[in-house]
Amino acid sequence: MPAGAEHFCIRPRGVLRGAVLTLVFTGVLATAAATGSLPRQDSAGGPAGASTRAGERPSGGAGRDTVDSAALRRAAAAAMADGKSGKQAAEEFVSRSGDRWGAVYDKREYAEFEQSLDGAYTGVGLSAGRASEGRVRVTRVQAGGPAEKAGLRSGDRLVSVDGRPVDGLSVSEVVALLRGDGVPGTAVALRVERGRAAWTQTLRRARLATDPVTVRRLDDGTLMIRVAAFTKGAGARVRDAVRAAPAGAGVLLDLRGNAGGLVAEAAVAASAFLDGGLVATYDVEGEQRAVYAEGGGDTVRPLVALIDGGTMSAAELLTGALQDRGRAVTVGTRTFGKGSVQMPSALPDGSVAELTVGHYRTPAGHAVDGRGITPDLSAGERAEERARTVLSGLGGGS
């Protein structure tokens, strides 16, 4: 899944004890939005909706960025009584609250958001991110999507969308422009630069599907598992790939650019490498809860996890569990730092507000929000090469 903005629902399962009906770890949308592969998290054509600002690190303190859901519902109801838009009133309320991860969806937007949990979205098939100089660049192009068919490439600079300059906009705002109304077949004009060349390319949005997990065997026998997002079924795909791997084969778990997703799926993925036990703790309006791995995972196979600044939310939860419990060596750069929990709240007009209600911590009690996770071995452009060296030293490669 591409990088950009993030937001995801957590549906309780056996690995979640005492979980609320739906929790949303807004990390997934941050990256996916930039890509257009997830709701509100695509920076390049994915569904719009996440209010996450890619590249920004939320302020940390628990409770400082939470919103009173009852007060928000009252504000929306009062606005409707005055003949105003309840959704707009809710958006203004969330904006004033300082909840930088909060988001408000109308009924259609929220329905599409939930559909995106299955890995489907309407967009142009681009992942975009903020480059070091503050410009927006294409970070990934989805195979078979409108962007690839038009010849766009990773590294291209995105200058404007439908005539609106994107420099200075958050990734999620760029994603919203790329997505438009989320209607397949509608046109969007992109101003693109590549080196000294510049041109305007008109694309037509399409309904696209993503493959969140890719598995391949490297030439030294290492199993490379890349998880782009924790959409439905991603955790089981990871677990099945590990179970099917030859005995002794090392695993490179690539979580770079993973904006997050369903925490239940991240817990299932953790179960591939852990024999039960704690994955993370989190608080919901002051009440402490926990996420656990299932038993029976492979606790012996050499494992190295690749992470970077695009590793967010549920992906950080998995990273923290593997690192704290001594199960994996982590290689790369510090993760994004999205460790807050969102919960949906239905509003009188049928729209839905997703509000920050708490924060999660790693098994050792480390806070993630606003801090991120520091890798065991720092590595930049040659991170994969260094990860393979580390894995070989652990006995997982030739």
GROMACS .gro file of C-alpha atoms in nm:
model
  398
    1MET     CA    1   0.000   0.000   0.000
    2PRO     CA    2   0.130   0.341  -0.091
    3ALA     CA    3   0.225   0.613   0.142
    4GLY     CA    4   0.029   0.920   0.224
    5ALA     CA    5  -0.231   0.930   0.495
    6GLU     CA    6  -0.397   0.676   0.715
    7HIS     CA    7  -0.704   0.565   0.905
    8PHE     CA    8  -0.840   0.220   0.990
    9CYS     CA    9  -1.110   0.027   1.162
   10ILE     CA   10  -1.045  -0.239   1.419
   11ARG     CA   11  -1.306  -0.505   1.433
   12PRO     CA   12  -1.281  -0.715   1.750
   13ARG     CA   13  -1.178  -1.076   1.707
   14GLY     CA   14  -1.036  -1.348   1.922
   15VAL     CA   15  -0.706  -1.165   1.950
   16LEU     CA   16  -0.873  -0.855   2.094
   17ARG     CA   17  -0.988  -0.881   2.455
   18GLY     CA   18  -1.249  -0.630   2.563
   19ALA     CA   19  -1.219  -0.430   2.245
   20VAL     CA   20  -1.488  -0.181   2.158
   21LEU     CA   21  -1.708  -0.251   1.859
   22THR     CA   22  -1.486  -0.049   1.631
   23LEU     CA   23  -1.155   0.121   1.689
   24VAL     CA   24  -0.980   0.314   1.424
   25PHE     CA   25  -0.605   0.343   1.419
   26THR     CA   26  -0.562   0.637   1.189
   27GLY     CA   27  -0.226   0.533   1.071
   28VAL     CA   28  -0.330   0.333   0.777
   29LEU     CA   29  -0.508   0.607   0.607
   30ALA     CA   30  -0.220   0.832   0.624
   31THR     CA   31  -0.022   0.627   0.386
   32ALA     CA   32  -0.296   0.473   0.185
   33ALA     CA   33  -0.466   0.797   0.133
   34ALA     CA   34  -0.167   0.930  -0.033
   35THR     CA   35  -0.188   0.643  -0.267
   36GLY     CA   36  -0.547   0.621  -0.331
   37SER     CA   37  -0.550   0.265  -0.213
   38LEU     CA   38  -0.726   0.321   0.113
   39PRO     CA   39  -1.000   0.546   0.225
   40ARG     CA   40  -0.887   0.886   0.327
   41GLN     CA   41  -0.540   0.773   0.302
   42ASP     CA   42  -0.443   0.806  -0.052
   43SER     CA   43  -0.224   1.086  -0.154
   44ALA     CA   44  -0.256   0.999  -0.508
   45GLY     CA   45  -0.597   0.899  -0.600
   46GLY     CA   46  -0.716   0.675  -0.323
   47PRO     CA   47  -1.028   0.741  -0.125
   48ALA     CA   48  -1.048   1.069   0.050
   49GLY     CA   49  -1.160   1.104   0.402
   50ALA     CA   50  -0.874   1.082   0.639
   51SER     CA   51  -0.781   1.400   0.813
   52THR     CA   52  -0.437   1.268   0.887
   53ARG     CA   53  -0.157   1.491   0.766
   54ALA     CA   54   0.116   1.276   0.627
   55GLY     CA   55   0.460   1.374   0.737
   56GLU     CA   56   0.338   1.540   1.054
   57ARG     CA   57   0.399   1.384   1.391
   58PRO     CA   58   0.105   1.418   1.624
   59SER     CA   59   0.158   1.561   1.967
   60GLY     CA   60   0.204   1.288   2.219
   61GLY     CA   61   0.035   1.340   2.555
   62ALA     CA   62  -0.255   1.113   2.630
   63GLY     CA   63  -0.582   1.295   2.646
   64ARG     CA   64  -0.455   1.621   2.500
   65ASP     CA   65  -0.588   1.546   2.155
   66THR     CA   66  -0.908   1.361   2.241
   67VAL     CA   67  -1.258   1.484   2.166
   68ASP     CA   68  -1.577   1.471   2.374
   69SER     CA   69  -1.807   1.267   2.148
   70ALA     CA   70  -2.121   1.363   2.342
   71ALA     CA   71  -2.043   1.733   2.302
   72LEU     CA   72  -1.980   1.681   1.932
   73ARG     CA   73  -2.318   1.511   1.884
   74ARG     CA   74  -2.486   1.796   2.066
   75ALA     CA   75  -2.315   2.050   1.841
   76ALA     CA   76  -2.424   1.861   1.530
   77ALA     CA   77  -2.783   1.831   1.656
   78ALA     CA   78  -2.795   2.204   1.738
   79ALA     CA   79  -2.671   2.292   1.391
   80MET     CA   80  -2.938   2.075   1.231
   81ALA     CA   81  -3.206   2.236   1.448
   82ASP     CA   82  -3.097   2.570   1.302
   83GLY     CA   83  -3.122   2.430   0.950
   84LYS     CA   84  -2.747   2.397   0.908
   85SER     CA   85  -2.531   2.103   0.811
   86GLY     CA   86  -2.462   1.866   1.100
   87LYS     CA   87  -2.158   1.731   0.918
   88GLN     CA   88  -2.011   2.078   0.872
   89ALA     CA   89  -2.073   2.161   1.238
   90ALA     CA   90  -1.897   1.838   1.336
   91GLU     CA   91  -1.601   1.919   1.112
   92GLU     CA   92  -1.567   2.263   1.271
   93PHE     CA   93  -1.594   2.110   1.619
   94VAL     CA   94  -1.322   1.853   1.546
   95SER     CA   95  -1.102   2.121   1.391
   96ARG     CA   96  -1.128   2.341   1.700
   97SER     CA   97  -1.066   2.046   1.931
   98GLY     CA   98  -0.708   1.995   1.816
   99ASP     CA   99  -0.773   1.629   1.732
  100ARG     CA  100  -0.545   1.609   1.431
  101TRP     CA  101  -0.645   1.250   1.362
  102GLY     CA  102  -1.019   1.310   1.385
  103ALA     CA  103  -1.229   1.290   1.069
  104VAL     CA  104  -1.593   1.334   0.971
  105TYR     CA  105  -1.757   1.134   0.690
  106ASP     CA  106  -2.096   1.161   0.529
  107LYS     CA  107  -2.285   0.833   0.480
  108ARG     CA  108  -2.146   0.769   0.133
  109GLU     CA  109  -1.789   0.846   0.233
  110TYR     CA  110  -1.808   0.618   0.534
  111ALA     CA  111  -1.955   0.335   0.328
  112GLU     CA  112  -1.665   0.365   0.086
  113PHE     CA  113  -1.422   0.383   0.376
  114GLU     CA  114  -1.549   0.051   0.505
  115GLN     CA  115  -1.532  -0.101   0.157
  116SER     CA  116  -1.169   0.002   0.138
  117LEU     CA  117  -1.096  -0.233   0.426
  118ASP     CA  118  -1.138  -0.506   0.167
  119GLY     CA  119  -0.860  -0.346  -0.038
  120ALA     CA  120  -1.078  -0.172  -0.299
  121TYR     CA  121  -1.089   0.199  -0.378
  122THR     CA  122  -1.166   0.452  -0.648
  123GLY     CA  123  -0.865   0.647  -0.767
  124VAL     CA  124  -0.593   0.676  -1.029
  125GLY     CA  125  -0.349   0.423  -0.883
  126LEU     CA  126  -0.083   0.656  -0.749
  127SER     CA  127   0.095   0.668  -0.417
  128ALA     CA  128   0.228   1.010  -0.327
  129GLY     CA  129   0.438   1.147  -0.047
  130ARG     CA  130   0.601   1.467   0.066
  131ALA     CA  131   0.962   1.493  -0.050
  132SER     CA  132   1.235   1.647   0.162
  133GLU     CA  133   1.206   1.981  -0.018
  134GLY     CA  134   0.836   1.999   0.066
  135ARG     CA  135   0.713   1.904  -0.278
  136VAL     CA  136   0.476   1.620  -0.358
  137ARG     CA  137   0.622   1.329  -0.549
  138VAL     CA  138   0.483   1.002  -0.680
  139THR     CA  139   0.619   0.722  -0.463
  140ARG     CA  140   0.449   0.426  -0.629
  141VAL     CA  141   0.237   0.351  -0.936
  142GLN     CA  142  -0.011   0.065  -0.919
  143ALA     CA  143   0.021  -0.189  -1.197
  144GLY     CA  144  -0.270  -0.174  -1.440
  145GLY     CA  145  -0.410   0.150  -1.299
  146PRO     CA  146  -0.484   0.471  -1.491
  147ALA     CA  147  -0.157   0.633  -1.382
  148GLU     CA  148   0.057   0.346  -1.510
  149LYS     CA  149  -0.132   0.333  -1.838
  150ALA     CA  150  -0.065   0.706  -1.880
  151GLY     CA  151   0.309   0.651  -1.832
  152LEU     CA  152   0.351   0.812  -1.492
  153ARG     CA  153   0.644   0.688  -1.284
  154SER     CA  154   0.768   0.678  -0.930
  155GLY     CA  155   0.972   0.995  -0.868
  156ASP     CA  156   0.758   1.221  -1.086
  157ARG     CA  157   0.672   1.550  -0.918
  158LEU     CA  158   0.303   1.629  -0.879
  159VAL     CA  159   0.258   2.005  -0.930
  160SER     CA  160  -0.120   2.051  -0.937
  161VAL     CA  161  -0.449   1.863  -0.946
  162ASP     CA  162  -0.726   2.011  -1.163
  163GLY     CA  163  -0.533   2.337  -1.166
  164ARG     CA  164  -0.485   2.361  -0.790
  165PRO     CA  165  -0.118   2.370  -0.679
  166VAL     CA  166  -0.043   2.095  -0.428
  167ASP     CA  167   0.272   2.235  -0.268
  168GLY     CA  168   0.178   2.335   0.084
  169LEU     CA  169  -0.120   2.099   0.102
  170SER     CA  170  -0.123   1.800   0.335
  171VAL     CA  171  -0.104   1.462   0.171
  172SER     CA  172  -0.462   1.385   0.269
  173GLU     CA  173  -0.576   1.709   0.101
  174VAL     CA  174  -0.392   1.606  -0.215
  175VAL     CA  175  -0.560   1.267  -0.191
  176ALA     CA  176  -0.901   1.428  -0.165
  177LEU     CA  177  -0.832   1.624  -0.485
  178LEU     CA  178  -0.717   1.312  -0.665
  179ARG     CA  179  -1.017   1.117  -0.553
  180GLY     CA  180  -1.277   1.383  -0.625
  181ASP     CA  181  -1.625   1.246  -0.559
  182GLY     CA  182  -1.499   0.890  -0.577
  183VAL     CA  183  -1.694   0.819  -0.896
  184PRO     CA  184  -1.527   0.582  -1.147
  185GLY     CA  185  -1.489   0.734  -1.493
  186THR     CA  186  -1.460   1.096  -1.383
  187ALA     CA  187  -1.161   1.292  -1.513
  188VAL     CA  188  -0.880   1.453  -1.317
  189ALA     CA  189  -0.603   1.667  -1.468
  190LEU     CA  190  -0.256   1.630  -1.318
  191ARG     CA  191   0.031   1.869  -1.380
  192VAL     CA  192   0.349   1.661  -1.367
  193GLU     CA  193   0.721   1.734  -1.381
  194ARG     CA  194   0.997   1.487  -1.462
  195GLY     CA  195   1.342   1.638  -1.473
  196ARG     CA  196   1.313   1.939  -1.703
  197ALA     CA  197   0.998   1.812  -1.871
  198ALA     CA  198   0.652   1.925  -1.759
  199TRP     CA  199   0.311   1.834  -1.892
  200THR     CA  200  -0.057   1.803  -1.801
  201GLN     CA  201  -0.201   1.453  -1.798
  202THR     CA  202  -0.573   1.385  -1.780
  203LEU     CA  203  -0.666   1.055  -1.616
  204ARG     CA  204  -0.998   0.887  -1.551
  205ARG     CA  205  -1.058   0.748  -1.207
  206ALA     CA  206  -1.123   0.375  -1.183
  207ARG     CA  207  -1.229   0.119  -0.927
  208LEU     CA  208  -0.907  -0.053  -0.826
  209ALA     CA  209  -0.806  -0.335  -0.597
  210THR     CA  210  -0.481  -0.373  -0.409
  211ASP     CA  211  -0.284  -0.676  -0.302
  212PRO     CA  212  -0.169  -0.590   0.049
  213VAL     CA  213   0.073  -0.881   0.086
  214THR     CA  214   0.338  -1.000  -0.159
  215VAL     CA  215   0.559  -1.300  -0.094
  216ARG     CA  216   0.873  -1.401  -0.285
  217ARG     CA  217   1.178  -1.618  -0.239
  218LEU     CA  218   1.512  -1.442  -0.277
  219ASP     CA  219   1.812  -1.605  -0.441
  220ASP     CA  220   1.961  -1.706  -0.105
  221GLY     CA  221   1.643  -1.880   0.007
  222THR     CA  222   1.522  -1.593   0.223
  223LEU     CA  223   1.147  -1.535   0.230
  224MET     CA  224   1.060  -1.171   0.163
  225ILE     CA  225   0.711  -1.077   0.288
  226ARG     CA  226   0.602  -0.724   0.206
  227VAL     CA  227   0.289  -0.597   0.380
  228ALA     CA  228   0.163  -0.276   0.220
  229ALA     CA  229  -0.140  -0.240   0.450
  230PHE     CA  230  -0.330  -0.440   0.706
  231THR     CA  231  -0.656  -0.476   0.516
  232LYS     CA  232  -0.884  -0.774   0.571
  233GLY     CA  233  -0.704  -1.105   0.531
  234ALA     CA  234  -0.352  -0.958   0.537
  235GLY     CA  235  -0.262  -1.114   0.872
  236ALA     CA  236  -0.364  -1.462   0.760
  237ARG     CA  237  -0.161  -1.419   0.440
  238VAL     CA  238   0.149  -1.347   0.647
  239ARG     CA  239   0.084  -1.637   0.880
  240ASP     CA  240   0.022  -1.881   0.593
  241ALA     CA  241   0.340  -1.771   0.414
  242VAL     CA  242   0.550  -1.834   0.725
  243ARG     CA  243   0.393  -2.173   0.784
  244ALA     CA  244   0.462  -2.278   0.424
  245ALA     CA  245   0.827  -2.164   0.427
  246PRO     CA  246   1.103  -2.427   0.437
  247ALA     CA  247   1.239  -2.501   0.783
  248GLY     CA  248   1.522  -2.265   0.875
  249ALA     CA  249   1.453  -2.015   0.596
  250GLY     CA  250   1.489  -1.661   0.727
  251VAL     CA  251   1.216  -1.400   0.682
  252LEU     CA  252   1.249  -1.037   0.582
  253LEU     CA  253   0.925  -0.868   0.688
  254ASP     CA  254   0.902  -0.545   0.490
  255LEU     CA  255   0.676  -0.291   0.662
  256ARG     CA  256   0.820   0.016   0.491
  257GLY     CA  257   0.550   0.255   0.371
  258ASN     CA  258   0.282   0.056   0.553
  259ALA     CA  259   0.036   0.318   0.679
  260GLY     CA  260  -0.143   0.076   0.907
  261GLY     CA  261  -0.487  -0.080   0.886
  262LEU     CA  262  -0.688  -0.318   1.095
  263VAL     CA  263  -0.521  -0.381   1.428
  264ALA     CA  264  -0.681  -0.726   1.442
  265GLU     CA  265  -0.493  -0.811   1.120
  266ALA     CA  266  -0.165  -0.685   1.266
  267ALA     CA  267  -0.227  -0.909   1.567
  268VAL     CA  268  -0.281  -1.210   1.340
  269ALA     CA  269   0.046  -1.127   1.161
  270ALA     CA  270   0.219  -1.110   1.500
  271SER     CA  271   0.080  -1.457   1.570
  272ALA     CA  272   0.292  -1.591   1.284
  273PHE     CA  273   0.606  -1.519   1.488
  274LEU     CA  274   0.489  -1.529   1.851
  275ASP     CA  275   0.348  -1.806   2.065
  276GLY     CA  276   0.069  -1.598   2.213
  277GLY     CA  277   0.128  -1.317   2.458
  278LEU     CA  278   0.096  -0.941   2.452
  279VAL     CA  279   0.109  -0.742   2.129
  280ALA     CA  280   0.009  -0.400   2.264
  281THR     CA  281  -0.192  -0.221   2.529
  282TYR     CA  282  -0.418   0.076   2.468
  283ASP     CA  283  -0.654   0.299   2.660
  284VAL     CA  284  -1.003   0.402   2.561
  285GLU     CA  285  -1.119   0.705   2.758
  286GLY     CA  286  -0.902   0.596   3.050
  287GLU     CA  287  -0.988   0.225   3.046
  288GLN     CA  288  -0.688  -0.002   2.983
  289ARG     CA  289  -0.722  -0.280   2.726
  290ALA     CA  290  -0.488  -0.517   2.546
  291VAL     CA  291  -0.425  -0.691   2.214
  292TYR     CA  292  -0.289  -1.047   2.224
  293ALA     CA  293  -0.132  -1.280   1.969
  294GLU     CA  294  -0.268  -1.627   1.912
  295GLY     CA  295  -0.055  -1.922   2.018
  296GLY     CA  296   0.141  -2.155   1.795
  297GLY     CA  297   0.358  -1.911   1.601
  298ASP     CA  298   0.710  -1.980   1.475
  299THR     CA  299   0.937  -1.843   1.748
  300VAL     CA  300   1.264  -1.983   1.608
  301ARG     CA  301   1.285  -1.879   1.245
  302PRO     CA  302   1.534  -1.588   1.192
  303LEU     CA  303   1.341  -1.264   1.139
  304VAL     CA  304   1.435  -0.911   1.037
  305ALA     CA  305   1.175  -0.634   1.001
  306LEU     CA  306   1.232  -0.343   0.764
  307ILE     CA  307   1.077  -0.012   0.874
  308ASP     CA  308   1.088   0.356   0.777
  309GLY     CA  309   0.914   0.687   0.826
  310GLY     CA  310   0.614   0.558   0.634
  311THR     CA  311   0.558   0.271   0.879
  312MET     CA  312   0.253   0.379   1.076
  313SER     CA  313  -0.018   0.284   1.320
  314ALA     CA  314  -0.101  -0.089   1.311
  315ALA     CA  315   0.233  -0.153   1.140
  316GLU     CA  316   0.406   0.023   1.429
  317LEU     CA  317   0.206  -0.188   1.671
  318LEU     CA  318   0.342  -0.504   1.506
  319THR     CA  319   0.695  -0.361   1.494
  320GLY     CA  320   0.686  -0.272   1.863
  321ALA     CA  321   0.567  -0.619   1.960
  322LEU     CA  322   0.838  -0.797   1.762
  323GLN     CA  323   1.109  -0.562   1.888
  324ASP     CA  324   1.010  -0.551   2.255
  325ARG     CA  325   0.971  -0.924   2.277
  326GLY     CA  326   1.308  -0.989   2.117
  327ARG     CA  327   1.156  -1.169   1.822
  328ALA     CA  328   1.298  -0.960   1.539
  329VAL     CA  329   1.588  -0.731   1.459
  330THR     CA  330   1.448  -0.407   1.315
  331VAL     CA  331   1.640  -0.229   1.038
  332GLY     CA  332   1.572   0.105   0.869
  333THR     CA  333   1.470   0.446   0.999
  334ARG     CA  334   1.242   0.568   1.278
  335THR     CA  335   0.874   0.502   1.218
  336PHE     CA  336   0.610   0.771   1.177
  337GLY     CA  337   0.470   0.782   1.530
  338LYS     CA  338   0.095   0.727   1.488
  339GLY     CA  339  -0.020   0.559   1.807
  340SER     CA  340  -0.361   0.706   1.879
  341VAL     CA  341  -0.691   0.519   1.881
  342GLN     CA  342  -1.000   0.645   1.700
  343MET     CA  343  -1.360   0.540   1.763
  344PRO     CA  344  -1.654   0.615   1.529
  345SER     CA  345  -1.946   0.817   1.660
  346ALA     CA  346  -2.275   0.832   1.466
  347LEU     CA  347  -2.420   1.182   1.423
  348PRO     CA  348  -2.790   1.279   1.396
  349ASP     CA  349  -2.772   1.339   1.018
  350GLY     CA  350  -2.626   0.995   0.945
  351SER     CA  351  -2.267   1.111   0.910
  352VAL     CA  352  -1.993   0.953   1.119
  353ALA     CA  353  -1.715   1.119   1.314
  354GLU     CA  354  -1.403   0.922   1.402
  355LEU     CA  355  -1.254   1.069   1.715
  356THR     CA  356  -0.934   1.009   1.907
  357VAL     CA  357  -1.018   0.835   2.233
  358GLY     CA  358  -0.681   0.705   2.352
  359HIS     CA  359  -0.330   0.583   2.273
  360TYR     CA  360  -0.152   0.252   2.249
  361ARG     CA  361   0.179   0.129   2.388
  362THR     CA  362   0.419  -0.149   2.302
  363PRO     CA  363   0.451  -0.457   2.527
  364ALA     CA  364   0.735  -0.288   2.719
  365GLY     CA  365   0.514   0.014   2.782
  366HIS     CA  366   0.669   0.249   2.526
  367ALA     CA  367   0.439   0.516   2.382
  368VAL     CA  368   0.438   0.536   2.003
  369ASP     CA  369   0.229   0.844   1.933
  370GLY     CA  370   0.449   1.137   1.839
  371ARG     CA  371   0.763   0.933   1.902
  372GLY     CA  372   0.773   0.644   1.661
  373ILE     CA  373   0.993   0.338   1.700
  374THR     CA  374   1.370   0.357   1.660
  375PRO     CA  375   1.517   0.061   1.469
  376ASP     CA  376   1.783  -0.163   1.620
  377LEU     CA  377   2.003  -0.085   1.319
  378SER     CA  378   1.971   0.248   1.138
  379ALA     CA  379   1.992   0.223   0.761
  380GLY     CA  380   1.873   0.444   0.477
  381GLU     CA  381   1.891   0.369   0.107
  382ARG     CA  382   2.077   0.041   0.161
  383ALA     CA  383   1.838  -0.082   0.428
  384GLU     CA  384   1.737  -0.398   0.245
  385GLU     CA  385   2.098  -0.492   0.177
  386ARG     CA  386   2.189  -0.442   0.543
  387ALA     CA  387   1.881  -0.633   0.654
  388ARG     CA  388   1.985  -0.930   0.445
  389THR     CA  389   2.332  -0.917   0.599
  390VAL     CA  390   2.182  -0.917   0.946
  391LEU     CA  391   1.952  -1.205   0.858
  392SER     CA  392   2.246  -1.404   0.724
  393GLY     CA  393   2.424  -1.349   1.056
  394LEU     CA  394   2.120  -1.488   1.233
  395GLY     CA  395   2.143  -1.801   1.023
  396GLY     CA  396   1.861  -1.716   0.789
  397GLY     CA  397   2.044  -1.674   0.460
  398SER     CA  398   2.340  -1.798   0.266
   0.00000   0.00000   0.00000
